[in-house]
Coordinates of C-alpha atoms in Angstrom, one line a residue:
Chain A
X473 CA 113.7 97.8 55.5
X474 CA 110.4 100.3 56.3
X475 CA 108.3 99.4 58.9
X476 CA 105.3 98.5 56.6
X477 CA 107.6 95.8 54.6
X478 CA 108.2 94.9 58.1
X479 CA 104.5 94.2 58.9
X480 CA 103.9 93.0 55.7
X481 CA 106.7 90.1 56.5
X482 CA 105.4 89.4 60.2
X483 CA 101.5 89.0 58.6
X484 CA 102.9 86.7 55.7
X485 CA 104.7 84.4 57.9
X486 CA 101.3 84.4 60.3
X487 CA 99.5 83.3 57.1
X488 CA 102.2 81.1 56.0
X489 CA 102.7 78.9 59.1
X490 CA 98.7 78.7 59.6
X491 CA 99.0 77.3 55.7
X492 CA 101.2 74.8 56.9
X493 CA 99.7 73.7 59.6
X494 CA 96.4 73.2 57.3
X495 CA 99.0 71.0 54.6
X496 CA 100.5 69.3 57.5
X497 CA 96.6 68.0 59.0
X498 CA 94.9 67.8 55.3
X499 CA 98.0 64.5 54.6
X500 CA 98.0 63.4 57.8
X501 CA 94.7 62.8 57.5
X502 CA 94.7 60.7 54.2
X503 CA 97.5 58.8 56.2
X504 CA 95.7 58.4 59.7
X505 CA 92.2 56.8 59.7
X506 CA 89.4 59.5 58.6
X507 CA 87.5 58.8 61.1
X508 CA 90.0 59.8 63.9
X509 CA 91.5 62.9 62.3
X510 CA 88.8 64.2 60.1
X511 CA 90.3 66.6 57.4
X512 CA 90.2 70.1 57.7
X513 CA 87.7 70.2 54.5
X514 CA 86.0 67.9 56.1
X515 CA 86.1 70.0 59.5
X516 CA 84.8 73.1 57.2
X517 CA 81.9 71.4 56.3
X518 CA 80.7 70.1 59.7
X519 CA 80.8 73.8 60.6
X520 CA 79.0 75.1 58.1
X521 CA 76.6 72.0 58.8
X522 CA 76.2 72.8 62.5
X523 CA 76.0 76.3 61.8
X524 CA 72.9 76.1 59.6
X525 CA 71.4 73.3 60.0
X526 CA 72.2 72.6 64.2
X527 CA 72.6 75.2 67.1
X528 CA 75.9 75.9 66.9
X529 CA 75.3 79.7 67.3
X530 CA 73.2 79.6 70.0
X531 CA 75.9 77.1 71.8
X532 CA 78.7 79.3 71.2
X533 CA 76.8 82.4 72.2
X534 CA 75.6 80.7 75.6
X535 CA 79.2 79.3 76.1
X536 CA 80.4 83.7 75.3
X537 CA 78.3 85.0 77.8
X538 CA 79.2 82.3 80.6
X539 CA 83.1 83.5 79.6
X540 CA 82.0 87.2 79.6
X541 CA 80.2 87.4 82.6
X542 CA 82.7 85.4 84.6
X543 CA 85.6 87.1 83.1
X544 CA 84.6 90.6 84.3
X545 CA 84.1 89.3 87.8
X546 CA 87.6 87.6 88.2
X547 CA 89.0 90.9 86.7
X548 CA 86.6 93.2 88.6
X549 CA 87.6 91.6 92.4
X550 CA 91.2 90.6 90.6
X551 CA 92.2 93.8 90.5
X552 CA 91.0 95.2 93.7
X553 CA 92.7 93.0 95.6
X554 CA 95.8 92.8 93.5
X555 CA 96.1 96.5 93.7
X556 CA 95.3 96.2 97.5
X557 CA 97.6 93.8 97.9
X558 CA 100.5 95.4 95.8
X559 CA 100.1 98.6 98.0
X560 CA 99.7 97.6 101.5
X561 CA 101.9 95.2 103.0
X562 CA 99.8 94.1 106.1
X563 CA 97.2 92.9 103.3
X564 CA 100.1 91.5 101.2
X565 CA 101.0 89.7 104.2
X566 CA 97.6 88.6 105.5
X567 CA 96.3 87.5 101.8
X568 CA 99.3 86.1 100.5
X569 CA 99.0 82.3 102.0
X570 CA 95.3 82.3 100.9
X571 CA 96.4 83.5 97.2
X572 CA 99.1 80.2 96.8
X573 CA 96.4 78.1 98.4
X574 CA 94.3 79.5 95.6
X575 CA 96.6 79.5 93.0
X576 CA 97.3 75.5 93.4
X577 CA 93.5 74.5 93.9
X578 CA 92.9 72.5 91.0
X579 CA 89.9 73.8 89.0
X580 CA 88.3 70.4 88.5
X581 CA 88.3 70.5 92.6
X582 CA 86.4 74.2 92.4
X583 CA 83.9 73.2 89.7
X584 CA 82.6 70.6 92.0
X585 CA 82.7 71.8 95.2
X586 CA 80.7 75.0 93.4
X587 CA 78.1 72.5 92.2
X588 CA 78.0 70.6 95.3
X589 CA 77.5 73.6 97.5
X590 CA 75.1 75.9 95.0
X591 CA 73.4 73.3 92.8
X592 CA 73.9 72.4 89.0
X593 CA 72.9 75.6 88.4
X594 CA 73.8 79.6 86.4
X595 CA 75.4 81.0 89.4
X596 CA 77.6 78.0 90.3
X597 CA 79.1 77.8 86.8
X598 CA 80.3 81.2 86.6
X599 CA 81.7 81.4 90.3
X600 CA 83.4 78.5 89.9
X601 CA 85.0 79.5 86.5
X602 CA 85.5 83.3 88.2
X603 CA 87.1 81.5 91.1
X604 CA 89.8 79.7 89.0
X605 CA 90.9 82.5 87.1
X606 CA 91.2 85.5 90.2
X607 CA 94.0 84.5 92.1
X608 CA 96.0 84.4 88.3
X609 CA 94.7 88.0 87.5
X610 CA 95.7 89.2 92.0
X611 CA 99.4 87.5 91.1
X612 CA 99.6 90.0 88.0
X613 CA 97.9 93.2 89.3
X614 CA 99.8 93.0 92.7
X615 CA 103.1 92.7 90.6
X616 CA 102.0 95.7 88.5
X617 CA 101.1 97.6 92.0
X618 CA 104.3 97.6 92.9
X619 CA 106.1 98.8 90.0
X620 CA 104.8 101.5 89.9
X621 CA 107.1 104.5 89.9
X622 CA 106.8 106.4 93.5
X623 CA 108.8 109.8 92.1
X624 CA 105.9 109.6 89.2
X625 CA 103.0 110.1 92.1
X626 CA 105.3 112.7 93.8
X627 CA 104.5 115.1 90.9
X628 CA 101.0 114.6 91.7
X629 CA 101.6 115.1 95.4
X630 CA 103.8 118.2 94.5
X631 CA 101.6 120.0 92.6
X632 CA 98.5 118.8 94.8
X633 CA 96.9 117.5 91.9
X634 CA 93.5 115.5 92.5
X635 CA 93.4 111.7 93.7
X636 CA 91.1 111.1 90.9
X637 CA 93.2 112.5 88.2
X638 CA 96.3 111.1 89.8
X639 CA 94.3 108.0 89.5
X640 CA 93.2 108.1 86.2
X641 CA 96.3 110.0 84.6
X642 CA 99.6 108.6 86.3
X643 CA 98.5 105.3 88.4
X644 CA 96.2 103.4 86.0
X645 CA 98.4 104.1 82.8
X646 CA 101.4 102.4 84.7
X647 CA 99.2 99.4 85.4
X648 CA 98.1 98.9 81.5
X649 CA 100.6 96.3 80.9
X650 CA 99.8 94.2 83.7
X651 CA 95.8 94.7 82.8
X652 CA 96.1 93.8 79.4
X653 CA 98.1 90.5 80.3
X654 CA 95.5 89.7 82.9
X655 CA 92.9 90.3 80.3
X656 CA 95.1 88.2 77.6
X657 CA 95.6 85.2 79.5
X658 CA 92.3 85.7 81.5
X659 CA 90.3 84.8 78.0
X660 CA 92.3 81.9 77.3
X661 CA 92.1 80.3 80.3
X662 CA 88.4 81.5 81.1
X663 CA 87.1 79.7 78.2
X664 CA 88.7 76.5 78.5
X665 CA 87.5 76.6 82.0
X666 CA 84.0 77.5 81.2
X667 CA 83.9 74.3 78.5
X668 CA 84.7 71.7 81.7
X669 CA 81.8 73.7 83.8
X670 CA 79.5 73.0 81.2
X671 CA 80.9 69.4 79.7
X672 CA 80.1 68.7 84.1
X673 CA 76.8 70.1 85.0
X674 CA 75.0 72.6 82.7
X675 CA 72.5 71.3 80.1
X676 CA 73.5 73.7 77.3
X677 CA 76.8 75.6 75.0
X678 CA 79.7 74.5 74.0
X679 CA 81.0 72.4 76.6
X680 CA 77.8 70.4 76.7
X681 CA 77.8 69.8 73.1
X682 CA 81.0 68.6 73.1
X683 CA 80.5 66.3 75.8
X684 CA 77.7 64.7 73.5
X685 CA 79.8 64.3 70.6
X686 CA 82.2 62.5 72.9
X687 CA 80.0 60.2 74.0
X688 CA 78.8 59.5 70.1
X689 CA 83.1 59.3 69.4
X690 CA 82.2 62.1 66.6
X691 CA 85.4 63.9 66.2
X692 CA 84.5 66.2 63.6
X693 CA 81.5 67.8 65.2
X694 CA 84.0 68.3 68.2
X695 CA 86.7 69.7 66.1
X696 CA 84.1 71.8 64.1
X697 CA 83.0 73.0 67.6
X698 CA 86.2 74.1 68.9
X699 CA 88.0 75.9 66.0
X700 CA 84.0 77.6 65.9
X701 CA 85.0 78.9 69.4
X702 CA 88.4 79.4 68.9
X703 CA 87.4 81.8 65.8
X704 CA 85.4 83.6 68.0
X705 CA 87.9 84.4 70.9
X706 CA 90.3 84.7 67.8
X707 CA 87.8 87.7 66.9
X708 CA 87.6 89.5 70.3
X709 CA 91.6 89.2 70.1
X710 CA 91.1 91.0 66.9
X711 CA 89.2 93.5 67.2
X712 CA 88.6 94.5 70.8
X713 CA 92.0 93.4 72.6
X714 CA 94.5 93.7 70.1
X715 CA 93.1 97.5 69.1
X716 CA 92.9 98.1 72.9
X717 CA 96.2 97.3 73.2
X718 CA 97.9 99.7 70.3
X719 CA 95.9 102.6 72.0
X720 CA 96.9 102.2 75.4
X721 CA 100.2 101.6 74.2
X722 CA 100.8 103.6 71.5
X723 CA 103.7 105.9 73.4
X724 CA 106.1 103.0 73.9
Chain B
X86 CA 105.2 138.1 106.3
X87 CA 107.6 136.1 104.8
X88 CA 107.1 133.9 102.0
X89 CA 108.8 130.6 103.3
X90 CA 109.5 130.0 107.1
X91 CA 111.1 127.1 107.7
X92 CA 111.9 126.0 111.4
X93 CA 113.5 122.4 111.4
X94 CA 114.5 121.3 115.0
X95 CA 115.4 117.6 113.4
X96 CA 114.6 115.7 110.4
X97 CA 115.5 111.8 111.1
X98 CA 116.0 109.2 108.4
X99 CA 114.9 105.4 110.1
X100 CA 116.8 103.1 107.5
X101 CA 116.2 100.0 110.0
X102 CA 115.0 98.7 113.1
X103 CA 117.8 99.4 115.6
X104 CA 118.2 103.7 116.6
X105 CA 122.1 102.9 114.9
X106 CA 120.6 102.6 111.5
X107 CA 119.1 106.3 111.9
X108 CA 120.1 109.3 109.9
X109 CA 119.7 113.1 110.6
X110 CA 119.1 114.3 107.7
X111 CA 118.7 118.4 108.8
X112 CA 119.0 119.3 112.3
X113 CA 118.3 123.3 113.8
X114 CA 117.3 124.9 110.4
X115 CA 116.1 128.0 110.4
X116 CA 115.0 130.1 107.5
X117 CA 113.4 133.0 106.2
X118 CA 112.5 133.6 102.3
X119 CA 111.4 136.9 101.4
X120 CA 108.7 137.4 98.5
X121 CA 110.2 137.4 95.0
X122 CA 113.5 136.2 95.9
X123 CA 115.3 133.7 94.4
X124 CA 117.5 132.0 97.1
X125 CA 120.2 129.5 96.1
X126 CA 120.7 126.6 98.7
X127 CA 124.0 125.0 98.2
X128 CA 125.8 122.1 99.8
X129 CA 128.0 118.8 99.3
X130 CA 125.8 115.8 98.1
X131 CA 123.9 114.2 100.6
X132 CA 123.8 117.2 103.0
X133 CA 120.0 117.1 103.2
X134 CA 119.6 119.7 100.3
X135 CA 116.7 117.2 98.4
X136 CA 115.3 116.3 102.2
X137 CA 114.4 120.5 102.6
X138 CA 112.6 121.1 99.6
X139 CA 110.7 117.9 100.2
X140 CA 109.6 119.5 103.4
X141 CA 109.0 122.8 101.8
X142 CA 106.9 121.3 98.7
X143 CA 104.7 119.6 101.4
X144 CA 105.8 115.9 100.3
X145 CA 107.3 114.9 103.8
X146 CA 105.8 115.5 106.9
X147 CA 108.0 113.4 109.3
X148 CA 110.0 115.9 111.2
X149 CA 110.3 118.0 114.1
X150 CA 109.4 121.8 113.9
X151 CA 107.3 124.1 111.7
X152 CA 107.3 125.5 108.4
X153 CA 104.8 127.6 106.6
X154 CA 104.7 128.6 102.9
X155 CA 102.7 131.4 102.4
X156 CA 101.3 131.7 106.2
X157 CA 100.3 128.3 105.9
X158 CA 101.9 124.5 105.7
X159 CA 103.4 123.1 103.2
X160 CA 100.2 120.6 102.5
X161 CA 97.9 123.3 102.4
X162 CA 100.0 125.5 100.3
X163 CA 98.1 125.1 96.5
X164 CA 100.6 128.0 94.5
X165 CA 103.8 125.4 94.9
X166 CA 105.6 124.5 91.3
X167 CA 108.2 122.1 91.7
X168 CA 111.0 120.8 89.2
X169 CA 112.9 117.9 90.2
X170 CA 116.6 116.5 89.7
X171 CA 115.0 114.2 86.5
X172 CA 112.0 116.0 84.8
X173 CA 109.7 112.9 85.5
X174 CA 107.6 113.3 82.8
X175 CA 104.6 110.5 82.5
X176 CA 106.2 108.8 79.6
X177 CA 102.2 107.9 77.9
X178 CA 101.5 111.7 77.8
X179 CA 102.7 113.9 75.3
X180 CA 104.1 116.8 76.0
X181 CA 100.7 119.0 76.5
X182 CA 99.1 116.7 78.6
X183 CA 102.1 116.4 80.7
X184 CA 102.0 119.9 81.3
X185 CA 98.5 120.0 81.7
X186 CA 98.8 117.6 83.9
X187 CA 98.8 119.8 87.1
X188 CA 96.0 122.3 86.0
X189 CA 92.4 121.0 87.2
X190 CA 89.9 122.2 85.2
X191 CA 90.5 126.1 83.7
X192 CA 88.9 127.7 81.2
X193 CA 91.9 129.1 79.2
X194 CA 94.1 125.7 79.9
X195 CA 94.6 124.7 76.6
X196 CA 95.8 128.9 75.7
X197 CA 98.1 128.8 78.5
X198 CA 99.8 125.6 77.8
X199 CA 100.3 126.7 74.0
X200 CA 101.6 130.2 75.4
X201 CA 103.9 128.2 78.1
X202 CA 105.3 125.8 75.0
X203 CA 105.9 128.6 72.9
X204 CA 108.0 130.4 75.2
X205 CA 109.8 127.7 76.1
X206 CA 110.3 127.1 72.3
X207 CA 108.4 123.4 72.4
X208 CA 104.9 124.6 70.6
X209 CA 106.4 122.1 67.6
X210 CA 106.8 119.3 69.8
X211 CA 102.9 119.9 71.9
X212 CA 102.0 116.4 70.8
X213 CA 105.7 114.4 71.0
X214 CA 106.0 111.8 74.0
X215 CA 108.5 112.7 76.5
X216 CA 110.6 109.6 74.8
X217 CA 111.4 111.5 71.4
X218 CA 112.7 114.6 73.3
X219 CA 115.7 115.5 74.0
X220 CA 117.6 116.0 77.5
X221 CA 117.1 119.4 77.3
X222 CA 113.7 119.7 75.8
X223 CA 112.4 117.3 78.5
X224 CA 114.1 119.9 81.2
X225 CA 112.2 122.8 79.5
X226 CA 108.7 120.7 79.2
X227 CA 109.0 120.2 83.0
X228 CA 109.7 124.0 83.6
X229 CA 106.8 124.7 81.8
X230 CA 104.7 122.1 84.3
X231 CA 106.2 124.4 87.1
X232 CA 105.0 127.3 85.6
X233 CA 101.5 126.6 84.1
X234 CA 100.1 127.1 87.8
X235 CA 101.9 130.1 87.8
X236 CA 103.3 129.5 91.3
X237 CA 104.1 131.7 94.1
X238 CA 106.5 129.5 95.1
X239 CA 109.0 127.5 92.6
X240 CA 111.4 124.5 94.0
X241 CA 114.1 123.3 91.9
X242 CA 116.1 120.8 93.1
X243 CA 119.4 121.0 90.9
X244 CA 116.8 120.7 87.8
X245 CA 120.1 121.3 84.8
X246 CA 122.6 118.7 85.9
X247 CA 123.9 117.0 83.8
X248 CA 122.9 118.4 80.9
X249 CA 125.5 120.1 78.6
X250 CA 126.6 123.9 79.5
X251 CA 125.0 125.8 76.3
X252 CA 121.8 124.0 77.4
X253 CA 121.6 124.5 80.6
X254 CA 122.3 128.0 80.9
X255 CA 119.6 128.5 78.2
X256 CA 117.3 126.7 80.8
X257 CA 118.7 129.1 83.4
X258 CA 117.7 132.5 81.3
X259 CA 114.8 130.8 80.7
X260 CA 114.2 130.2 84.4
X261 CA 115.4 133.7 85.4
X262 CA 113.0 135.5 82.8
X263 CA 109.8 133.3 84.0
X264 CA 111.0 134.5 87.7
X265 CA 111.0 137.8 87.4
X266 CA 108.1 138.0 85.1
X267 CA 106.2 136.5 87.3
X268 CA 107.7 138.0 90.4
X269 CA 107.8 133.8 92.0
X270 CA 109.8 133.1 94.9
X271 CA 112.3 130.5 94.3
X272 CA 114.4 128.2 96.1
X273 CA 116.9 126.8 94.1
X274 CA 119.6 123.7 95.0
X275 CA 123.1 123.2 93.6
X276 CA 126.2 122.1 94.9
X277 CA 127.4 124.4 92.0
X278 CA 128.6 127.8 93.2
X279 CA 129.2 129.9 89.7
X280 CA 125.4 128.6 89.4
X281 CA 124.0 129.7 92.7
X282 CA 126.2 133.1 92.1
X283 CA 124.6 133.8 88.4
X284 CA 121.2 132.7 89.2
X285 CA 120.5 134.0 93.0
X286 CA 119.7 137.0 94.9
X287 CA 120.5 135.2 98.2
X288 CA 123.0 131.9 98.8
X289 CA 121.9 129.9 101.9
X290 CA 125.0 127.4 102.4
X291 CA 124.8 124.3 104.5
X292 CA 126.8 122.0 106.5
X293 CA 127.2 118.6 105.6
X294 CA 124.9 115.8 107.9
X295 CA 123.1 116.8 109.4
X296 CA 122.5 119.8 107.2
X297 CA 122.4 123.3 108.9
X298 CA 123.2 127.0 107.7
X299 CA 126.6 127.9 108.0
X300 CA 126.6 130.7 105.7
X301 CA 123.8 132.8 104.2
X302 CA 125.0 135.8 102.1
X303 CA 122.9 138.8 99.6
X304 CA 124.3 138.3 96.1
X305 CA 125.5 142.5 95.6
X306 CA 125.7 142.0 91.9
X307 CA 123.4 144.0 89.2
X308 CA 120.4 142.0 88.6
X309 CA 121.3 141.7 84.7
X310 CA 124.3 140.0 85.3
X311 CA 125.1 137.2 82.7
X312 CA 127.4 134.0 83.6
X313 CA 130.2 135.2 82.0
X314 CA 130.4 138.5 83.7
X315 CA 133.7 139.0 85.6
X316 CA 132.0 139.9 88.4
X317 CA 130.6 136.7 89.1
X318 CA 133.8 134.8 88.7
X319 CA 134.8 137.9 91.4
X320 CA 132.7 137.8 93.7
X321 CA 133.0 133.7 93.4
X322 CA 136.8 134.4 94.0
X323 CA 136.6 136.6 97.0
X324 CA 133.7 134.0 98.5
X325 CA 136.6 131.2 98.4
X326 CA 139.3 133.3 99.8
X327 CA 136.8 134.8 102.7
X328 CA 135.5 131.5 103.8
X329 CA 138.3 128.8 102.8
X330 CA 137.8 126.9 105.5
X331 CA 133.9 126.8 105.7
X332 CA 133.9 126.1 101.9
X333 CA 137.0 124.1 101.2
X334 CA 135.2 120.3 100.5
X335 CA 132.0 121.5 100.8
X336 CA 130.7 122.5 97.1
X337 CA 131.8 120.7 93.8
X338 CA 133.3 124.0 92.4
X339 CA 132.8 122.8 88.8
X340 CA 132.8 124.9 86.1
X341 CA 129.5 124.5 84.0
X342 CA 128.4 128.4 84.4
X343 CA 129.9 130.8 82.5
X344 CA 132.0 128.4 80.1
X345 CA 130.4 128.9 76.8

């Protein structure tokens, strides 16, 4: 079998089971009360609805800025630290009981105590989303820190080649894998997070909305809401991500 | 002046807490390499061969004593090529960029790592990742990395084991030709004596731990000698029978030089 008939297969199973999955929620959906599991036509149209005639644009694109903006912080400081950590033991040691402290916080807890402290405001809704995702991306990058190969930086040393190209041309490639799963996860979990930060205490995106809609019992501007915002992150997998991750890749 | 000085008083491994756990690793080493030539250091494994050209090649400063490459130390010393037991190649850099790897910026880079390639006969392969080479061709793309800075000083540290006899004594012509082209001082370790025999002008032998020279010896053979030629299985012979004792369990005699 070539390796595009291979491809081919893995993308027609992809569509196959998301076909499935449609079937599977269109009769379960005759079956089930309408009202409580809306149909996906039904789904479709409320989007298209919200899309035109609402602000479901402007929601999601508040909600994508919250997640962008607070993603690159936790990955930013994430990184430095897990790095830091991953190299130097002392650190290791010293951070290492405030990173499982971290790590079991529950992110309901750090959403509060955010708005408590800094008001039901910008700045506490993206720390306290940045907050709940570092210590995940300092557990990853301190793993990736130390793997990496010692007798790879000893060419470097050997040939007294630069720190910054050592950095750039032997250290960072072996940390790629641990960057992109960091950056993987981050998103997923970054956005979920961001949606309870604004359901609690900010007066706008998709969180906010969806809080509305709960308080209304209207499932199907909910749905329609999500799978919107799933698409989206769906998208950045796509085309930024995904693309990112071939290149970086492409010698394994 | 000489090229290499090396002046070890000790060299201690601390594998633990407690003074017990504590290896010497080299201990009273004293040596002198002269420009151009290509000195063979052979021992039995773990004798502290790898430890010396660590501390030649500037990568381990922990020890007692002074040596100087060049008239200056090891850290300082910028015209150092190095070729290690694996060729540790960065697997997500093809075969250019691995050798370019160690030139900063140059303006005839790209020129000299084609020339390098060709010679080593991987110009074909300038944009393969170390991954589709063979054993061999990783070998030679790492000899070219130790040669793009053209080095004064080249340290090999038993760089064709294990790799099949045709290969490697390709890889040792190879090495030979670039050497003498380039009139590079090289210190070369084996445990392999028909090696050290074909490929040196000098042989420095060495104790096992702590590692110390026992024996050092001028190779009196024509310059052009191939691995085959009798007189390197002669002069191999006459070695053995002068200095049974000093050699018997020392060096793996095997026989991967001159078999073809």
């Amino acid at each position: 079998m070539t390796v595009t008939t291979k491809i081919k297969n893995r993308y027609s199973l992809k569509v196959t089971s998301l076909i499935l999955f449609l079937c599977v929620w269109q009769f379960a959906s005759i079956w089930i009360d309408v009202d409580v599991l809306p149909s996906p036509a039904r789904v479709a149209s409320s989007i298209h609805e919200h899309l035109f005639a609402g602000d479901l644009l402007s929601s999601v694109a508040i909600t994508l800025a919250r997640v962008g903006v607070s993603f690159f912080i936790a990955m930013a400081f994430g990184v430095a630290v897990g790095v830091l950590m991953g190299r130097n033991r002392n650190w290791d040691a010293a951070l290492d009981g405030l990173l499982i402290l971290s790590l079991n916080l529950p992110a309901l807890v750090v959403i509060i105590l955010c708005y408590l402290w800094f008001g039901l405001g910008e700045f506490a809704a993206v720390l306290a989303v940045s907050i709940n995702k570092f210590p995940i991306v300092v557990v990853n990058m301190r793993e990736g820190a130390k793997a990496v190969d010692m007798d790879l930086l000893q060419v470097t040393q050997a040939f007294k080649v630069s720190p910054y190209r050592t950095f750039f041309k032997v250290y960072l490639p072996q940390l790629y894998p641990y960057l992109l799963a960091s950056a993987r996860s981050g998103l997923a979990l970054v956005w979920k997070i961001v949606l309870v930060v604004e359901l609690l205490g900010r007066s706008d995106g998709v969180g906010f909305k969806l809080g509305i809609y709960f308080q209304f019992f209207d499932i199907t501007s909910i749905l329609a809401y999500s799978f919107a915002f799933i698409f989206v992150v769906m998208i950045i997998e796509l085309l930024v991500i995904a693309p990112l991750d071939r290149r970086l890749m492409e010698w394994r | 002046m000489s090229a290499v000085s090396v002046e070890i008083l000790k060299k201690i491994y601390n594998n633990g807490v407690s003074s017990q756990s504590s290896v010497t690793a080299l201990e009273n080493f004293r040596l002198e390499i002269k420009r151009g030539e290509f000195t063979c250091i052979v021992g039995p494994s773990g004798c502290g061969k790898t430890t010396l050209l660590n501390l030649i090649g500037g990568l381990d400063k922990n020890f007692e004593g002074v040596i100087s490459v060049n008239g200056v130390s090891p850290q300082r010393s910028s015209a150092v090529g190095y070729m290690f037991q694996s060729p540790r190649l960065m697997p997500w850099l093809n075969v250019g960029q691995n050798v370019g790897l160690v030139v900063d910026k140059e303006p005839n880079k790209d020129k000299k790592i084609k020339e390098l390639l060709s010679e080593m006969e991987l110009d074909k392969f300038i944009n393969a990742y170390p991954k589709s080479l063979s054993g061999g061709m990783r070998r030679r793309a790492a000899l070219a990395r130790a040669f793009i800075t053209e080095p004064d000083l080249l340290l090999l540290d038993e760089p064709f084991l294990s790799l099949d006899v045709p290969v490697a004594n390709r890889l040792r012509k190879m090495l030979l030709n670039l050497c003498k082209r380039r009139s590079a001082t090289a210190v070369f370790v084996t445990h392999d004596l028909r090696e050290a025999i074909y490929l040196g002008d000098r042989l420095v032998f060495m104790s096992g731990t702590p590692g110390r020279v026992v024996l050092d010896l001028l190779v009196d053979l024509p310059s052009q000698r191939l691995p085959e030629d009798p007189d390197v299985e002669r002069f191999r012979h006459n070695l053995l029978e002068q200095h049974p004792r000093l050699l018997a369990g020392l060096i793996e005699d095997t026989e991967s030089v001159g078999n073809t």
